[in-house]
């Protein structure tokens, strides 16, 4: 049984991208370090039922959970900051999901002829889902997507207002993240946007208990008191949240500001001081690395940063494991395709990440060939593995037209193909392999230790997936004859098929591709073994 059952709601004001996700995750981090059991929830006010169908260019990365839930990238922050929290589909839901359940229930006659309305039916469904996600945790931190004042977020805000009423004021805390901009021409920090945003919250019955004010310089006591006066709280409930170089430092900064102390005081929780020693060591390492390693991530030019959030964080974690700073360079695959290898040549390691569609694929294949033939450490993830197999098939195994059914549905030499049983499914979403699958790791091949085993040090692992195509077993004998080693396999009992999970070249300094997405499991205090091993070999390969 949990010792407590408390809820912290995190809302955002003034504008989007204000760092609510990191703020919520940092609060979770500090409370976990105080020995409390934490659950985290993201509620998003859009109508998509989940993030699976949303373009990563618009909304950032789709973060995948063990149970196959396709969620918002904030779940990634939560997993990295709150080490022991477990996440399932229950921890992330949208307006679309809430309406979907309510409408289904209505169709099934679940409302016994009543008029189904936003209040109480939608708000009840929201509260139900919040309480369900709380499970056995002491504290559940719920972040509400969007900005206060948006029409879309109103049902969520109404639901949390009711929840405080039902659970009691000492069990529910409202944290509002807002902006206090510095206006150069006036030479001052401006509090008006914050005042307005809090006014908007209070109009709908929510009085924030804590204000986290994003600012580019610390707020003075006078400013805090002024904000407090206008927003109906005391100055010691107002905190500066200044821009910080590494996101992992945010919890430490909040702690120094006294945020967690104030939260537990307000919630009436007694707890010892948080143990932040390991976290502090990790942040010190990030801030004072012993060197740098340059990693080239080859992708389509529009695959911007946010769509590879977990990947770029995992590369940082791999750096931490090796006491170096990972410098990530995004390399446009179309440039490589046109024959420009200059950027690639300066890299200590090359990574081809996951992706969909044909655009830029030939450039990625060229980059893989460069890494393979020049002994540059190479890491291929999902599409990256598939392209590494295509490159190997074409240039080593003599399968000249090797390709993937994703790009050439009618191709005859598709070393990457869709599985027989999936061909019948017409609903595209239905053909994705999603979530955690077990994988057997091969220890040695002809007496040589595999890179995979070298990294994991164990033969049974589990990793998360999000893809439609697989390495075709038809071409596998030819590929392995020429030296490709399958170092990870998944045995599907239902269809009695084995699927390639990892493939590598054990004689290359480090050349490995995986069908899964290891970046979803990496944490700063627990860097993923494949990222650690890849950065270790890139460090060894360091130019100059
Ligand atoms: N497009 C490939 C597939 O669907 C790879 C997907 C990915 O990289 N996530 O199988």
Coordinates of N, CA and C and ligand atoms in Angstrom, one line a residue, residues 353-357 381-386 404 406-407 416-417 432 465-470 515-517 519, ligand 1:
X353 N 19.4 6.5 -37.9 CA 18.3 6.3 -37.0 C 17.1 5.7 -37.7
X354 N 16.0 5.5 -37.0 CA 14.8 5.0 -37.5 C 14.1 6.0 -38.5
X355 N 13.2 5.6 -39.3 CA 12.6 6.5 -40.2 C 11.6 5.8 -41.1
X356 N 10.8 6.5 -41.8 CA 9.8 6.0 -42.7 C 9.9 6.6 -44.1
X357 N 9.7 5.8 -45.1 CA 9.6 6.4 -46.5 C 11.0 6.3 -47.2
X381 N 19.7 1.9 -36.4 CA 18.5 1.6 -35.6 C 17.3 1.5 -36.5
X382 N 16.6 0.4 -36.4 CA 15.3 0.1 -37.1 C 15.6 0.3 -38.6
X383 N 15.1 1.4 -39.2 CA 15.4 1.7 -40.6 C 16.9 1.6 -40.9
X384 N 17.7 2.0 -39.9 CA 19.2 2.0 -40.0 C 19.7 0.5 -40.1
X385 N 19.1 -0.4 -39.4 CA 19.5 -1.8 -39.5 C 19.0 -2.3 -40.9
X386 N 17.8 -1.9 -41.3 CA 17.3 -2.4 -42.6 C 18.2 -1.9 -43.8
X404 N 13.9 -2.8 -50.1 CA 12.9 -3.1 -49.1 C 11.5 -3.0 -49.7
X406 N 9.2 -1.6 -48.5 CA 8.7 -0.3 -48.2 C 8.9 0.6 -49.4
X407 N 10.0 0.4 -50.2 CA 10.3 1.3 -51.3 C 10.0 0.7 -52.6
X416 N 14.5 -6.8 -47.2 CA 13.6 -6.3 -46.2 C 12.2 -6.4 -46.7
X417 N 11.4 -7.1 -46.0 CA 10.1 -7.4 -46.5 C 9.0 -7.4 -45.4
X432 N 1.9 -2.8 -37.7 CA 3.1 -2.4 -37.0 C 3.4 -3.4 -35.9
X465 N 9.7 -1.9 -29.9 CA 9.6 -1.9 -31.4 C 8.6 -0.9 -31.9
X466 N 8.8 -0.4 -33.1 CA 7.8 0.3 -33.9 C 8.2 0.3 -35.3
X467 N 7.8 -0.7 -36.0 CA 8.1 -0.8 -37.4 C 7.2 -1.8 -38.1
X468 N 7.2 -1.8 -39.4 CA 6.3 -2.7 -40.2 C 7.1 -3.8 -40.9
X469 N 8.3 -3.5 -41.3 CA 9.1 -4.4 -42.1 C 10.1 -5.2 -41.3
X470 N 10.6 -6.3 -41.9 CA 11.5 -7.2 -41.2 C 12.6 -7.6 -42.2
X515 N 16.8 -4.0 -34.9 CA 15.4 -3.7 -35.5 C 14.6 -3.0 -34.5
X516 N 14.9 -3.0 -33.2 CA 14.2 -2.3 -32.2 C 14.7 -0.9 -31.9
X517 N 14.1 -0.2 -31.0 CA 14.5 1.2 -30.7 C 15.1 1.2 -29.3
X519 N 16.7 3.4 -27.9 CA 16.6 4.8 -27.3 C 15.5 5.0 -26.3
Ligands
LIG1 N1 10.1 2.1 -42.1 C1 10.6 1.0 -41.5 C2 9.5 0.0 -41.1 O1 8.4 0.3 -41.1 C3 11.5 1.3 -40.2 C4 10.6 1.9 -39.2 C5 11.5 2.6 -38.1 O2 12.6 2.9 -38.4 N2 10.9 2.9 -37.0 O3 9.8 -1.2 -40.8

